[in-house]
CSV table of C-alpha atoms in Angstrom, one decimal:
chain,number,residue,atom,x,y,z
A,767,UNK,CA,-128.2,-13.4,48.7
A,768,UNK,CA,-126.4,-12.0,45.9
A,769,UNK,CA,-125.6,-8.4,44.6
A,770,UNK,CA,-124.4,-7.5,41.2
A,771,UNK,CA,-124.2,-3.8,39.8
A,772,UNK,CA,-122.7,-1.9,37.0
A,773,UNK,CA,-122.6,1.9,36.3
A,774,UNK,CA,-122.0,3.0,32.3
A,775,UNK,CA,-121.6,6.8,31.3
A,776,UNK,CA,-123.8,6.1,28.5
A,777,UNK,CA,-123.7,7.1,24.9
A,778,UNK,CA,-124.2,10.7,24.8
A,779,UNK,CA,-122.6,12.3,28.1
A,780,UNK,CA,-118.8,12.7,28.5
A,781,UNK,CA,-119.1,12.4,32.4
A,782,UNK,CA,-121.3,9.9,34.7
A,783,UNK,CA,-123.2,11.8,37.5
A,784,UNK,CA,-124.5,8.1,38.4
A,785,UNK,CA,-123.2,6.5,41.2
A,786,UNK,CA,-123.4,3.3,43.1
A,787,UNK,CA,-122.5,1.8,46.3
A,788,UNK,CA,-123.6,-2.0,47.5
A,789,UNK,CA,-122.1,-4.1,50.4
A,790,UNK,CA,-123.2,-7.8,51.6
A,791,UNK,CA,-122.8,-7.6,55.3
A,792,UNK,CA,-123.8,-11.0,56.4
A,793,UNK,CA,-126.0,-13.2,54.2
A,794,UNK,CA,-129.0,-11.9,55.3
A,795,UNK,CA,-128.1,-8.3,55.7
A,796,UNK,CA,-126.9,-6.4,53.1
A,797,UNK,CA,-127.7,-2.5,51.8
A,798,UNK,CA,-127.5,-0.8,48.0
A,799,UNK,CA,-127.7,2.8,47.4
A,800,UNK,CA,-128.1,4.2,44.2
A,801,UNK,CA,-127.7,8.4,43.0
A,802,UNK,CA,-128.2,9.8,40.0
A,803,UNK,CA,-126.8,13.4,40.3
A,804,UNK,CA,-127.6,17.1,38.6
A,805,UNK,CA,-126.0,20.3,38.8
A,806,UNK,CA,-123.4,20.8,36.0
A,807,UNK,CA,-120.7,18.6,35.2
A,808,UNK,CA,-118.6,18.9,38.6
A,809,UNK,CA,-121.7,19.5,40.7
A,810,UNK,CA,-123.7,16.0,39.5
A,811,UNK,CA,-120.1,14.1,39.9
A,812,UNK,CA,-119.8,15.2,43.8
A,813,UNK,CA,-123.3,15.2,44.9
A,814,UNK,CA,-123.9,11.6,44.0
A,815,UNK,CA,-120.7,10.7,45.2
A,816,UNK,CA,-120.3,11.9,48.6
A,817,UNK,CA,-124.4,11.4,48.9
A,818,UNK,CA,-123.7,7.4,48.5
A,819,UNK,CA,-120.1,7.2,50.8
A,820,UNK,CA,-121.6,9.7,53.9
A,821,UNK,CA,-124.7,6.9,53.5
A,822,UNK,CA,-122.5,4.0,53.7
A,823,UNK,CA,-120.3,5.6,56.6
A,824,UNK,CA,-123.9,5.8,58.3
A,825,UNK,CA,-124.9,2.8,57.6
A,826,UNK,CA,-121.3,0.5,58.0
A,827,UNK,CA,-121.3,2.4,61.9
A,828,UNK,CA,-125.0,2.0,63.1
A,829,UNK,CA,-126.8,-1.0,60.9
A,830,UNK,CA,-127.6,-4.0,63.2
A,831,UNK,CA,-129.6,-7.1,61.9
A,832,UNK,CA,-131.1,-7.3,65.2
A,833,UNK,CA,-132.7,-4.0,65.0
A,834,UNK,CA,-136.2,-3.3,65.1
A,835,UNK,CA,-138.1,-2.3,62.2
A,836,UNK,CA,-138.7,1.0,63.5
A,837,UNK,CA,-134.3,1.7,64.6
A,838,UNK,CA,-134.0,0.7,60.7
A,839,UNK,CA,-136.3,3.3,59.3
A,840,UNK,CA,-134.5,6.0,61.7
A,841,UNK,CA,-131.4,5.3,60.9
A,842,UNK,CA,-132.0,4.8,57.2
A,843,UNK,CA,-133.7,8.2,57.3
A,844,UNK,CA,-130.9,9.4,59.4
A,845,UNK,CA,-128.1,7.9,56.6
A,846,UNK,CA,-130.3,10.0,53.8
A,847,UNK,CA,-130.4,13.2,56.2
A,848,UNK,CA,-126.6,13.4,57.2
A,849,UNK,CA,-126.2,13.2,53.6
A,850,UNK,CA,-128.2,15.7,51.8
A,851,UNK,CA,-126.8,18.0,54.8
A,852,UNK,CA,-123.0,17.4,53.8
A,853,UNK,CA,-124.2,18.1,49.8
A,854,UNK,CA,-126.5,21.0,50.7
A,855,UNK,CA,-123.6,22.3,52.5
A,856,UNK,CA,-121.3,21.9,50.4
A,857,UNK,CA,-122.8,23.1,47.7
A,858,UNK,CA,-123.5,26.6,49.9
A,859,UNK,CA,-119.8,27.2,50.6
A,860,UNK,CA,-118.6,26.3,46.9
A,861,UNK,CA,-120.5,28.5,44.1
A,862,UNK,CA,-119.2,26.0,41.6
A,863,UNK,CA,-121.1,22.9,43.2
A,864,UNK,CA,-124.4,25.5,43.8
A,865,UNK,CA,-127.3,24.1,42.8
A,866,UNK,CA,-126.2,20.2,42.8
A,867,UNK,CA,-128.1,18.0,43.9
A,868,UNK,CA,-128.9,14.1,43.1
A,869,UNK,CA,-132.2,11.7,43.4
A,870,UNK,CA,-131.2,8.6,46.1
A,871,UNK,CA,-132.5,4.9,46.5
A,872,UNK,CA,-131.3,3.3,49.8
A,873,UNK,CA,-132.5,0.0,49.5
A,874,UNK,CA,-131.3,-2.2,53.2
A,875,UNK,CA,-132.0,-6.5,52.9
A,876,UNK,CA,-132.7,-7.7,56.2
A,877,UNK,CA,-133.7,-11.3,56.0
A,878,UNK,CA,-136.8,-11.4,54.0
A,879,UNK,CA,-137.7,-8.2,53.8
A,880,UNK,CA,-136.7,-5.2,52.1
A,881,UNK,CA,-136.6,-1.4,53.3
A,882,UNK,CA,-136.4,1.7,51.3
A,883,UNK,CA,-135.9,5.1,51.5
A,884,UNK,CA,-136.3,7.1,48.0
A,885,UNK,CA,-136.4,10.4,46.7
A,886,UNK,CA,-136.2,11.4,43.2
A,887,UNK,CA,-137.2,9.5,40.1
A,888,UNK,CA,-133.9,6.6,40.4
A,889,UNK,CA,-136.4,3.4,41.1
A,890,UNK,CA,-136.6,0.2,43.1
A,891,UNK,CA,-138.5,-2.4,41.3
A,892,UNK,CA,-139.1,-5.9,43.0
A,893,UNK,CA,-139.7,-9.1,40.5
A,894,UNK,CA,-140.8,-12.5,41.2
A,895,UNK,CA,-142.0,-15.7,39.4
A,896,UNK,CA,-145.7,-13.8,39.3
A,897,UNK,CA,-144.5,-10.5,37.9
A,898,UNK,CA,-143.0,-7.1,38.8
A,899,UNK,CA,-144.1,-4.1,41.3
A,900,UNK,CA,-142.7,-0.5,41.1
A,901,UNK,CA,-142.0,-0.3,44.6
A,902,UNK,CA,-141.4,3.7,44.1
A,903,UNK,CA,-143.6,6.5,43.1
A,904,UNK,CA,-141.1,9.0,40.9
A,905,UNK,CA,-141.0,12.1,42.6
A,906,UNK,CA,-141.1,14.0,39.2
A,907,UNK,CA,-143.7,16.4,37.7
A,908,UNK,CA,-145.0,14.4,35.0
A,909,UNK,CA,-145.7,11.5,38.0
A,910,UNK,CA,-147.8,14.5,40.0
A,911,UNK,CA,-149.5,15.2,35.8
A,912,UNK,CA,-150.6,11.1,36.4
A,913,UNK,CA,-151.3,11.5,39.4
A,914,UNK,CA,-154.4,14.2,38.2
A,915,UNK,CA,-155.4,12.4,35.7
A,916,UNK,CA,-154.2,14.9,33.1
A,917,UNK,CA,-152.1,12.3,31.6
A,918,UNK,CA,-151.6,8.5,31.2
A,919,UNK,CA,-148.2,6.7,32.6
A,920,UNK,CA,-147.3,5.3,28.9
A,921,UNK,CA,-147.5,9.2,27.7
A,922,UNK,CA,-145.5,10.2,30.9
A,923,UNK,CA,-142.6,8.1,29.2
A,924,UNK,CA,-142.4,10.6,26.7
A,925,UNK,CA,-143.4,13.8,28.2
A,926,UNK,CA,-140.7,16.9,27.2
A,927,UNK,CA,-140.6,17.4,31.1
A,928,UNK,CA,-140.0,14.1,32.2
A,929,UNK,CA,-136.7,14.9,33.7
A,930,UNK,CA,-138.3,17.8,36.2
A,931,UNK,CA,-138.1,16.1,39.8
A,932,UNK,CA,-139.9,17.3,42.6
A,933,UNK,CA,-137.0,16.0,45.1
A,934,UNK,CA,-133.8,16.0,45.7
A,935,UNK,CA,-131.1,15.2,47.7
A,936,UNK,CA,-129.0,18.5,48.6
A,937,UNK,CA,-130.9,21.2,47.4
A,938,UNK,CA,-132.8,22.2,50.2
A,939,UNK,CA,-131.3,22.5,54.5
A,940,UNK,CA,-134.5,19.4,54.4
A,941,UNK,CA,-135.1,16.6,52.7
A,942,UNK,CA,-138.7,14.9,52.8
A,943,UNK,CA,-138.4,10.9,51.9
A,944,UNK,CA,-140.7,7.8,51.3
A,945,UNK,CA,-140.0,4.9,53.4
A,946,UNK,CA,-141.6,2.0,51.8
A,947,UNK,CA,-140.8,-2.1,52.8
A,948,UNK,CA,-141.6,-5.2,50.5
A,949,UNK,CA,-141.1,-9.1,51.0
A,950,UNK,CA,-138.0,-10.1,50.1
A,951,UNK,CA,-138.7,-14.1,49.3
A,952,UNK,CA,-136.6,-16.9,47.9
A,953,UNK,CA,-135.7,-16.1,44.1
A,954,UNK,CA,-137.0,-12.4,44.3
A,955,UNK,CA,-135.2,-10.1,42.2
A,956,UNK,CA,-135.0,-6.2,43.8
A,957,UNK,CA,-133.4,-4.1,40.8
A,958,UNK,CA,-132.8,-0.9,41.9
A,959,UNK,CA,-131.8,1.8,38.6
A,960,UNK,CA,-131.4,5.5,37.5
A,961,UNK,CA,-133.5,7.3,34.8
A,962,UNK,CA,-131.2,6.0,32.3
A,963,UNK,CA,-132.6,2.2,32.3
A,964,UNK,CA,-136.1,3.1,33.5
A,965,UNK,CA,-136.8,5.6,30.4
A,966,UNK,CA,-136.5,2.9,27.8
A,967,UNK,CA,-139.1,0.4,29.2
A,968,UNK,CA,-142.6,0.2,30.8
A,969,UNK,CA,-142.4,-1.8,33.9
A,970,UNK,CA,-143.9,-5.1,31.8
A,971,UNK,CA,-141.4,-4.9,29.3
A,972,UNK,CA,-138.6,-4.6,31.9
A,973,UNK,CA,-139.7,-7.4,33.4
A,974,UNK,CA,-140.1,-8.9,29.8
A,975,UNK,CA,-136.2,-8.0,29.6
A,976,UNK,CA,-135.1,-9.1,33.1
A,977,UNK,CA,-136.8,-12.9,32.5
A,978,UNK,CA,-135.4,-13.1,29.0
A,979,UNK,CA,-131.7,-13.3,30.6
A,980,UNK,CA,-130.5,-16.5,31.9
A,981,UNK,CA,-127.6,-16.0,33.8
A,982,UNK,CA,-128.4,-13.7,36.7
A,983,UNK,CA,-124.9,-12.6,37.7
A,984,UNK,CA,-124.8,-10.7,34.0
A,985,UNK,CA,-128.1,-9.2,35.1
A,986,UNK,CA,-126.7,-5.6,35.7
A,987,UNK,CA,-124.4,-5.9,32.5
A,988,UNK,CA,-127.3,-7.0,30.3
A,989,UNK,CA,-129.7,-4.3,31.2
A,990,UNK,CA,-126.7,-1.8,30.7
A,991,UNK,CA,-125.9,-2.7,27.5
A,992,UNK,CA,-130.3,-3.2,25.9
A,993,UNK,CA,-130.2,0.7,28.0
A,994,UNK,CA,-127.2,1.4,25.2
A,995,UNK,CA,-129.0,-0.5,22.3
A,996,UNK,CA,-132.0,1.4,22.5
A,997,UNK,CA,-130.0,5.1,22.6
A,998,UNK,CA,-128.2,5.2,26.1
A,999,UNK,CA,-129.0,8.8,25.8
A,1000,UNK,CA,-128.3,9.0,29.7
A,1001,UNK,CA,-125.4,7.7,32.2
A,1002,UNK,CA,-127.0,3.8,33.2
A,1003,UNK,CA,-126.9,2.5,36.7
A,1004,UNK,CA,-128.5,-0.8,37.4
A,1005,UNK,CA,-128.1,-2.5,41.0
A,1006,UNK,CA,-129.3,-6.1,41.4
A,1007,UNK,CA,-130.4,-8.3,45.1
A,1008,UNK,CA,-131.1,-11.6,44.6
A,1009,UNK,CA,-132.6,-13.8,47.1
A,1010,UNK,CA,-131.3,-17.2,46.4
């Protein structure tokens, strides 16, 4: 297994809310958390940030391979819990952080299978020789507009409210989360990205883009930089898992 990610501020922001945090524990266990943060310049900065370290402080003490399915899922849960309490709480005792807030992907390899919690509309996508699969549902309004009927997905790419999200980390005392699981097989790509890769494509054409480049190490960089070609309107953050 390999991870490669990269983090880019964009073309148009002077700050990066994103943030990123990925370890490979053993060879078959590794995790990747991803948070794409709101709230003002300070307040995005921090909740991302402490979000994805207090979530890798849970993680690094607690995650087991041996576990059983259902100990992972608590203690993912319980990683995405103890840290929308420290944001929430911090944002409560400092009125310059109030309001902040940030989506999070927590994205845990074991073997061959992968385990996500999610919140927001930061995506996991999982790509293989026979195609891709957004293994996510964006928490966001025009996803609930979809989800009605009212409009189509290709016009919720380019909806004015697009960046309204249902959920977030840190805004509330409670967080409600999705805990989803996918195969993880041999050559399987799990990319794992903010708003500001996921707004320039529809999931064929990112998976048009993701085939196109050869060297899979430069994966993460790659994406980046297309993200930049086409406006990078938005901070970037692009996480890659391969199963080789």
């Amino acid at each position: 297994m390999q991870i490669y990610y990269q983090t880019d501020v964009g073309l148009m922001r002077r700050n990066n809310q994103d943030y990123c945090l990925c370890e490979k524990l053993s060879d078959t266990l590794a995790y990747a958390a991803v948070c794409d943060g709101m709230g003002g310049a300070n307040g995005g900065n921090v909740a991302s940030s402490e979000a994805c370290n207090e979530i890798s402080r849970v993680l690094k003490e607690e995650l087991k391979a041996e576990m059983s399915e259902q100990d992972l899922k608590e203690l993912m849960e319980k990683a995405v819990t103890s840290a929308n309490t420290k944001v929430y709480d911090m944002s409560c005792a400092d009125e310059n952080l109030s309001g902040m807030g940030t989506t999070v992907e927590l994205a845990v390899i074991r073997g061959e299978r992968l385990f996500v919690v999610h919140a927001g509309d930061s995506r996991v996508y999982r790509i293989t020789s026979k195609g891709i699969t957004q293994v996510t549902t964006d928490h966001s309004l025009v996803q609930q507009l979809v989800e009605l009927g009212q409009i189509t997905q290709e016009e919720a790419r380019f909806h004015p409210s697009k960046n309204y999200i249902t959920r977030a980390l840190g805004v509330e005392p409670e967080l409600e989360v999705d805990f989803l699981t996918e195969p993880f097989e041999k050559d399987d790509i799990i990319l794992i990205c903010t708003d500001g890769l996921s707004n320039y494509f529809s999931t064929e054409e990112l998976y048009e883009a993701v085939k196109s480049i050869k060297e899979k190490k430069e994966l993460a960089q790659c994406l980046v930089d297309i993200a930049k070609d086409c406006g990078g309107s938005d901070n970037i953050t692009v996480a890659i898992l391969i199963n080789e």
